[in-house]
Amino acid sequence: MTMSRPIIGMTMGDGAGVGPEIIMKAMDDQAVYDNCRPFVIGDAKILERAGSVLQSKLTVRSISSPNEAQYVHGVVDCLDLNLLPADLPFGKVSAEAGHAAFMYLKKAIELANAGEIDAICTAPLNKEALHKGGHMYPGHTEILAELTGTKDFSMMLSAPKLKVIHVTTHVGIIDAVKMINPERVYKVIRLAHETLQKAGYDQPRIAVCGINPHAGENGLFGYGEEEEKVIPAVERAQKEGVQVVGPLPADTLFFRTTRGDFDIVVAMYHDQGHGPVKVLGLEAGVNITVGLPIIRTSVDHGTAFDIAGKGIADEQSMKEAIRQAIELAPKR
């Protein structure tokens, strides 16, 4: 039975943020080891520093490949890329921390592509630091897509009672409306359907948000975006047997979904989907990249530079991200 526990590679994220602390806090939980074989891809000395901030009893052990890991509670195995200085300042944007965060993720993707790990669970990176480090991506999702050669992907946020998948994410609102088209909406509906089916939903109930208030109210608001961009996609998916409805007014749809009317919401742009999930509590949400050939989950919060190094960051989102990685990982 123990051999069926998935191997989870956890990336340390930005070493100047709360990532190392929330990883050390999460790894202190015996239940994590009962359900998976976790190790960290990062810098051992930064994890050790986080441990001392937390007055943790855990030992950090440097390894050079996953097959050296022991996966025993009390010892945090770290695939040590040794990229950061031991005295990296807490809470400061730095090019070296941004570059290191990229390299941890790149290594994790290589291991996942080679079948050496079953899922990737990421601690937060800082976009400004990432860019300073020479990696011009909007975030984790786009790096994962490029390095796995994935064209159709989407960000899914999962919280208790609410799952949301996004048609567009890190772009301005005017650009988002331009980018929404029937093909993209259709692909995201299909991604929602297939992801939930893999997770055990027989016939997932999918609801699609409108772009405008009241989903345009039959042309009263907007310039016919719903008719042009959303309705053709919904009808196409319905013809294929997908249980999908919409476009529906976003102001009531999220409430209806938490009540149990639907299994997942297709949101049109970043804040339309992120706002409702974050109202449920930052510690509850998990960010999942769907459409990739590998499983990737993440905390749904940032690097929290303002509290880094204080030992007070909440690890619940990290633990939930690990739990969902275990749930979604292919079974060995």
CSV table of C-alpha atoms in Angstrom, one decimal:
chain,number,residue,atom,x,y,z
A,1,MET,CA,0.0,0.0,0.0
A,2,THR,CA,2.8,2.5,0.9
A,3,MET,CA,4.1,2.3,-2.7
A,4,SER,CA,0.9,3.8,-4.0
A,5,ARG,CA,1.6,7.1,-2.2
A,6,PRO,CA,2.2,9.6,-5.0
A,7,ILE,CA,5.6,11.4,-5.2
A,8,ILE,CA,5.0,15.1,-4.9
A,9,GLY,CA,7.7,17.6,-5.8
A,10,MET,CA,7.2,20.9,-4.0
A,11,THR,CA,8.9,24.0,-5.4
A,12,MET,CA,10.1,26.5,-2.9
A,13,GLY,CA,9.0,29.6,-4.8
A,14,ASP,CA,10.6,33.0,-4.0
A,15,GLY,CA,13.1,32.4,-1.2
A,16,ALA,CA,12.5,36.0,0.1
A,17,GLY,CA,8.7,35.3,0.6
A,18,VAL,CA,6.7,33.0,2.8
A,19,GLY,CA,7.1,29.9,0.6
A,20,PRO,CA,9.9,28.3,2.7
A,21,GLU,CA,7.9,28.9,6.0
A,22,ILE,CA,4.6,27.5,4.7
A,23,ILE,CA,6.5,24.5,3.3
A,24,MET,CA,8.2,23.8,6.6
A,25,LYS,CA,4.9,24.2,8.5
A,26,ALA,CA,3.1,21.9,6.1
A,27,MET,CA,5.9,19.2,6.3
A,28,ASP,CA,5.5,19.1,10.0
A,29,ASP,CA,2.2,17.3,9.6
A,30,GLN,CA,2.4,13.5,9.8
A,31,ALA,CA,-0.8,13.2,7.6
A,32,VAL,CA,1.1,14.7,4.6
A,33,TYR,CA,3.6,11.8,4.8
A,34,ASP,CA,0.8,9.2,5.4
A,35,ASN,CA,-0.7,10.2,2.0
A,36,CYS,CA,2.2,11.0,-0.2
A,37,ARG,CA,6.0,11.0,-0.6
A,38,PRO,CA,6.9,14.7,-0.5
A,39,PHE,CA,10.2,16.5,-1.1
A,40,VAL,CA,11.2,20.1,-1.8
A,41,ILE,CA,13.0,21.5,-4.9
A,42,GLY,CA,14.8,24.6,-3.7
A,43,ASP,CA,17.6,25.7,-1.5
A,44,ALA,CA,18.3,23.7,1.7
A,45,LYS,CA,19.9,26.6,3.6
A,46,ILE,CA,16.8,28.8,3.0
A,47,LEU,CA,14.5,26.0,4.3
A,48,GLU,CA,16.8,25.6,7.3
A,49,ARG,CA,16.6,29.3,8.0
A,50,ALA,CA,12.8,29.1,7.7
A,51,GLY,CA,12.9,26.2,10.2
A,52,SER,CA,14.9,28.3,12.7
A,53,VAL,CA,12.4,31.2,12.3
A,54,LEU,CA,9.6,28.7,13.2
A,55,GLN,CA,11.7,27.0,15.9
A,56,SER,CA,10.9,23.8,14.1
A,57,LYS,CA,12.2,20.4,15.1
A,58,LEU,CA,12.4,19.3,11.5
A,59,THR,CA,15.7,18.4,9.9
A,60,VAL,CA,16.5,19.5,6.3
A,61,ARG,CA,18.4,16.9,4.3
A,62,SER,CA,20.1,17.8,1.0
A,63,ILE,CA,19.6,15.3,-1.8
A,64,SER,CA,20.6,15.4,-5.5
A,65,SER,CA,17.8,13.3,-7.0
A,66,PRO,CA,14.3,12.1,-5.9
A,67,ASN,CA,15.5,8.5,-5.5
A,68,GLU,CA,17.7,9.6,-2.6
A,69,ALA,CA,14.8,10.9,-0.6
A,70,GLN,CA,13.7,9.0,2.5
A,71,TYR,CA,10.2,10.4,2.8
A,72,VAL,CA,10.0,10.1,6.6
A,73,HIS,CA,8.2,12.5,8.8
A,74,GLY,CA,10.7,14.7,10.7
A,75,VAL,CA,13.1,15.0,7.8
A,76,VAL,CA,12.5,17.4,4.9
A,77,ASP,CA,14.3,16.1,1.8
A,78,CYS,CA,15.4,19.0,-0.4
A,79,LEU,CA,16.7,18.6,-3.9
A,80,ASP,CA,19.2,21.4,-3.3
A,81,LEU,CA,19.8,23.6,-6.3
A,82,ASN,CA,22.0,25.9,-4.1
A,83,LEU,CA,21.2,29.1,-5.9
A,84,LEU,CA,20.7,31.6,-3.1
A,85,PRO,CA,22.9,33.3,-0.5
A,86,ALA,CA,22.1,32.2,3.1
A,87,ASP,CA,21.5,35.9,4.1
A,88,LEU,CA,19.0,36.6,1.3
A,89,PRO,CA,16.9,39.5,2.7
A,90,PHE,CA,13.3,38.7,3.7
A,91,GLY,CA,10.6,40.5,1.9
A,92,LYS,CA,12.7,42.2,-0.8
A,93,VAL,CA,12.3,41.8,-4.6
A,94,SER,CA,15.5,40.4,-5.9
A,95,ALA,CA,16.6,39.2,-9.3
A,96,GLU,CA,18.5,36.2,-7.9
A,97,ALA,CA,15.4,35.0,-5.9
A,98,GLY,CA,13.3,35.4,-9.1
A,99,HIS,CA,15.7,33.4,-11.2
A,100,ALA,CA,16.0,30.7,-8.5
A,101,ALA,CA,12.2,30.4,-8.4
A,102,PHE,CA,12.1,29.8,-12.1
A,103,MET,CA,14.9,27.2,-11.9
A,104,TYR,CA,13.1,25.2,-9.1
A,105,LEU,CA,10.0,25.1,-11.3
A,106,LYS,CA,12.0,24.1,-14.4
A,107,LYS,CA,13.6,21.3,-12.5
A,108,ALA,CA,10.2,20.1,-11.2
A,109,ILE,CA,8.8,20.0,-14.8
A,110,GLU,CA,11.8,18.0,-16.0
A,111,LEU,CA,11.2,15.5,-13.2
A,112,ALA,CA,7.5,15.3,-13.9
A,113,ASN,CA,8.1,14.9,-17.7
A,114,ALA,CA,10.5,12.1,-16.9
A,115,GLY,CA,8.0,10.3,-14.7
A,116,GLU,CA,10.1,10.7,-11.6
A,117,ILE,CA,7.4,12.6,-9.7
A,118,ASP,CA,3.6,12.3,-9.9
A,119,ALA,CA,2.6,16.0,-9.3
A,120,ILE,CA,4.1,19.4,-8.7
A,121,CYS,CA,2.9,21.6,-5.8
A,122,THR,CA,4.2,25.2,-6.0
A,123,ALA,CA,4.8,27.8,-3.3
A,124,PRO,CA,4.3,31.4,-4.5
A,125,LEU,CA,6.8,33.3,-6.7
A,126,ASN,CA,7.0,37.0,-7.1
A,127,LYS,CA,6.3,38.3,-10.7
A,128,GLU,CA,8.5,41.4,-10.3
A,129,ALA,CA,11.4,39.3,-9.1
A,130,LEU,CA,10.8,36.7,-11.8
A,131,HIS,CA,11.0,39.5,-14.5
A,132,LYS,CA,14.1,41.0,-12.8
A,133,GLY,CA,15.7,37.5,-13.0
A,134,GLY,CA,15.3,37.6,-16.7
A,135,HIS,CA,12.1,35.4,-17.1
A,136,MET,CA,9.4,37.4,-18.8
A,137,TYR,CA,6.3,35.4,-17.9
A,138,PRO,CA,3.0,36.6,-16.3
A,139,GLY,CA,3.3,33.7,-13.7
A,140,HIS,CA,3.6,30.0,-13.0
A,141,THR,CA,0.8,29.0,-15.4
A,142,GLU,CA,2.5,30.3,-18.5
A,143,ILE,CA,5.9,28.8,-17.6
A,144,LEU,CA,4.3,25.4,-17.1
A,145,ALA,CA,2.5,25.7,-20.4
A,146,GLU,CA,5.6,26.6,-22.4
A,147,LEU,CA,7.9,24.1,-20.8
A,148,THR,CA,5.4,21.2,-21.4
A,149,GLY,CA,4.4,22.4,-24.9
A,150,THR,CA,0.8,22.9,-23.9
A,151,LYS,CA,-1.4,25.1,-26.0
A,152,ASP,CA,-4.8,24.8,-24.3
A,153,PHE,CA,-4.7,25.4,-20.6
A,154,SER,CA,-6.5,27.3,-18.0
A,155,MET,CA,-6.3,28.3,-14.3
A,156,MET,CA,-8.8,26.6,-12.0
A,157,LEU,CA,-9.3,27.8,-8.5
A,158,SER,CA,-10.7,25.2,-6.1
A,159,ALA,CA,-12.2,26.0,-2.7
A,160,PRO,CA,-14.6,24.1,-0.5
A,161,LYS,CA,-18.0,24.4,-2.3
A,162,LEU,CA,-16.7,26.4,-5.3
A,163,LYS,CA,-14.5,25.6,-8.3
A,164,VAL,CA,-13.9,28.2,-10.9
A,165,ILE,CA,-12.0,27.9,-14.3
A,166,HIS,CA,-10.9,31.0,-16.2
A,167,VAL,CA,-11.2,31.9,-19.9
A,168,THR,CA,-8.6,34.7,-19.5
A,169,THR,CA,-6.4,35.6,-16.4
A,170,HIS,CA,-3.5,38.0,-16.2
A,171,VAL,CA,-4.5,40.6,-18.7
A,172,GLY,CA,-6.2,44.0,-18.4
A,173,ILE,CA,-10.0,44.0,-18.6
A,174,ILE,CA,-10.2,45.6,-22.1
A,175,ASP,CA,-7.7,43.1,-23.4
A,176,ALA,CA,-9.6,40.3,-21.8
A,177,VAL,CA,-12.8,41.2,-23.6
A,178,LYS,CA,-10.9,41.2,-26.9
A,179,MET,CA,-9.3,37.8,-26.2
A,180,ILE,CA,-12.6,36.1,-25.3
A,181,ASN,CA,-13.9,34.2,-28.4
A,182,PRO,CA,-16.1,31.2,-29.0
A,183,GLU,CA,-13.2,28.8,-29.6
A,184,ARG,CA,-11.5,29.8,-26.3
A,185,VAL,CA,-14.7,29.6,-24.3
A,186,TYR,CA,-15.5,26.2,-25.8
A,187,LYS,CA,-12.0,24.9,-25.0
A,188,VAL,CA,-12.3,26.0,-21.4
A,189,ILE,CA,-15.8,24.3,-21.1
A,190,ARG,CA,-14.1,21.1,-22.4
A,191,LEU,CA,-11.2,21.5,-20.0
A,192,ALA,CA,-13.7,21.9,-17.1
A,193,HIS,CA,-15.6,18.8,-18.2
A,194,GLU,CA,-12.6,16.6,-18.7
A,195,THR,CA,-10.8,17.7,-15.5
A,196,LEU,CA,-13.9,17.0,-13.3
A,197,GLN,CA,-14.5,13.7,-15.0
A,198,LYS,CA,-11.0,12.6,-14.2
A,199,ALA,CA,-11.6,13.6,-10.6
A,200,GLY,CA,-14.6,11.3,-10.4
A,201,TYR,CA,-17.6,13.4,-11.5
A,202,ASP,CA,-19.7,11.4,-13.9
A,203,GLN,CA,-21.5,14.3,-15.6
A,204,PRO,CA,-20.1,17.6,-14.3
A,205,ARG,CA,-22.6,20.4,-14.1
A,206,ILE,CA,-20.9,23.5,-15.7
A,207,ALA,CA,-22.2,27.1,-15.6
A,208,VAL,CA,-20.8,29.8,-17.8
A,209,CYS,CA,-20.6,33.5,-16.7
A,210,GLY,CA,-21.7,36.3,-18.9
A,211,ILE,CA,-19.2,39.1,-19.7
A,212,ASN,CA,-21.5,42.0,-19.0
A,213,PRO,CA,-23.8,42.7,-16.0
A,214,HIS,CA,-26.9,40.5,-16.1
A,215,ALA,CA,-25.1,38.5,-18.9
A,216,GLY,CA,-26.0,41.4,-21.2
A,217,GLU,CA,-29.8,41.1,-20.6
A,218,ASN,CA,-30.6,40.4,-24.2
A,219,GLY,CA,-28.5,43.2,-25.6
A,220,LEU,CA,-29.4,45.9,-23.0
A,221,PHE,CA,-25.8,46.0,-21.7
A,222,GLY,CA,-22.7,45.8,-23.8
A,223,TYR,CA,-22.4,45.3,-27.6
A,224,GLY,CA,-23.7,41.8,-28.0
A,225,GLU,CA,-20.6,40.1,-26.6
A,226,GLU,CA,-22.6,37.2,-25.1
A,227,GLU,CA,-24.3,36.4,-28.4
A,228,GLU,CA,-21.0,36.7,-30.3
A,229,LYS,CA,-18.5,35.2,-28.0
A,230,VAL,CA,-20.2,32.9,-25.4
A,231,ILE,CA,-23.4,31.5,-26.7
A,232,PRO,CA,-21.9,29.6,-29.7
A,233,ALA,CA,-19.4,27.9,-27.4
A,234,VAL,CA,-22.1,26.8,-25.0
A,235,GLU,CA,-24.3,25.5,-27.7
A,236,ARG,CA,-21.4,23.6,-29.3
A,237,ALA,CA,-20.5,21.9,-26.0
A,238,GLN,CA,-24.2,21.1,-25.4
A,239,LYS,CA,-24.5,19.3,-28.7
A,240,GLU,CA,-21.5,17.1,-27.7
A,241,GLY,CA,-23.4,16.0,-24.5
A,242,VAL,CA,-21.6,18.3,-22.0
A,243,GLN,CA,-24.0,19.4,-19.2
A,244,VAL,CA,-23.4,23.2,-19.5
A,245,VAL,CA,-25.6,26.2,-19.2
A,246,GLY,CA,-25.0,29.9,-19.8
A,247,PRO,CA,-24.2,32.7,-20.1
A,248,LEU,CA,-25.6,33.5,-16.7
A,249,PRO,CA,-25.3,36.7,-14.6
A,250,ALA,CA,-22.1,36.4,-12.6
A,251,ASP,CA,-23.6,38.4,-9.6
A,252,THR,CA,-25.8,35.4,-8.6
A,253,LEU,CA,-24.0,32.5,-10.3
A,254,PHE,CA,-21.3,32.1,-7.6
A,255,PHE,CA,-23.9,32.0,-4.8
A,256,ARG,CA,-25.9,29.4,-6.7
A,257,THR,CA,-22.8,27.3,-7.2
A,258,THR,CA,-21.9,27.4,-3.5
A,259,ARG,CA,-25.5,26.3,-2.8
A,260,GLY,CA,-24.9,23.2,-4.9
A,261,ASP,CA,-26.6,24.0,-8.2
A,262,PHE,CA,-23.4,23.6,-10.3
A,263,ASP,CA,-20.0,21.8,-9.9
A,264,ILE,CA,-17.9,24.4,-11.6
A,265,VAL,CA,-18.1,28.0,-13.0
A,266,VAL,CA,-16.5,29.2,-16.2
A,267,ALA,CA,-15.4,32.8,-15.4
A,268,MET,CA,-14.5,35.2,-18.2
A,269,TYR,CA,-11.7,37.2,-16.6
A,270,HIS,CA,-9.4,37.2,-13.6
A,271,ASP,CA,-11.4,39.2,-11.0
A,272,GLN,CA,-14.7,37.8,-12.0
A,273,GLY,CA,-13.5,34.4,-10.9
A,274,HIS,CA,-10.9,35.2,-8.2
A,275,GLY,CA,-13.0,37.6,-6.2
A,276,PRO,CA,-15.7,35.1,-5.2
A,277,VAL,CA,-13.1,32.4,-4.3
A,278,LYS,CA,-11.1,34.8,-2.1
A,279,VAL,CA,-14.2,35.9,-0.2
A,280,LEU,CA,-14.3,32.3,1.0
A,281,GLY,CA,-10.9,32.7,2.6
A,282,LEU,CA,-7.4,32.9,1.3
A,283,GLU,CA,-6.4,29.8,3.2
A,284,ALA,CA,-9.1,27.7,1.5
A,285,GLY,CA,-8.3,28.3,-2.1
A,286,VAL,CA,-6.0,26.2,-4.3
A,287,ASN,CA,-4.8,27.1,-7.8
A,288,ILE,CA,-4.7,24.2,-10.3
A,289,THR,CA,-3.4,24.5,-13.9
A,290,VAL,CA,-5.6,22.3,-16.0
A,291,GLY,CA,-4.8,21.0,-19.5
A,292,LEU,CA,-1.2,20.2,-18.7
A,293,PRO,CA,0.2,16.7,-19.2
A,294,ILE,CA,1.3,16.9,-15.5
A,295,ILE,CA,-0.6,17.7,-12.3
A,296,ARG,CA,0.2,21.1,-10.8
A,297,THR,CA,-1.4,22.7,-7.8
A,298,SER,CA,-0.5,25.8,-5.9
A,299,VAL,CA,-1.4,28.0,-3.0
A,300,ASP,CA,-3.8,30.7,-4.0
A,301,HIS,CA,-1.9,33.6,-2.4
A,302,GLY,CA,1.2,35.6,-3.1
A,303,THR,CA,4.7,35.8,-1.5
A,304,ALA,CA,3.4,38.0,1.3
A,305,PHE,CA,6.7,39.9,1.6
A,306,ASP,CA,5.2,42.1,4.4
A,307,ILE,CA,5.2,39.1,6.8
A,308,ALA,CA,8.1,37.0,5.4
A,309,GLY,CA,10.5,35.9,8.0
A,310,LYS,CA,8.1,36.4,10.9
A,311,GLY,CA,6.9,32.8,11.2
A,312,ILE,CA,3.2,33.8,11.1
A,313,ALA,CA,2.2,32.8,7.5
A,314,ASP,CA,-0.7,30.5,7.4
A,315,GLU,CA,0.1,27.1,5.9
A,316,GLN,CA,-3.5,25.9,5.3
A,317,SER,CA,-3.6,26.8,1.6
A,318,MET,CA,-0.3,24.8,1.2
A,319,LYS,CA,-1.7,21.8,2.9
A,320,GLU,CA,-4.8,22.0,0.8
A,321,ALA,CA,-2.7,22.3,-2.3
A,322,ILE,CA,-0.8,19.2,-1.3
A,323,ARG,CA,-4.1,17.4,-0.6
A,324,GLN,CA,-5.5,18.2,-4.0
A,325,ALA,CA,-2.2,17.2,-5.7
A,326,ILE,CA,-2.5,13.8,-4.0
A,327,GLU,CA,-6.1,13.5,-5.1
A,328,LEU,CA,-5.4,14.5,-8.7
A,329,ALA,CA,-2.1,12.6,-9.2
A,330,PRO,CA,-2.1,9.5,-11.4
A,331,LYS,CA,-2.2,6.4,-9.1
A,332,ARG,CA,0.9,4.2,-9.3
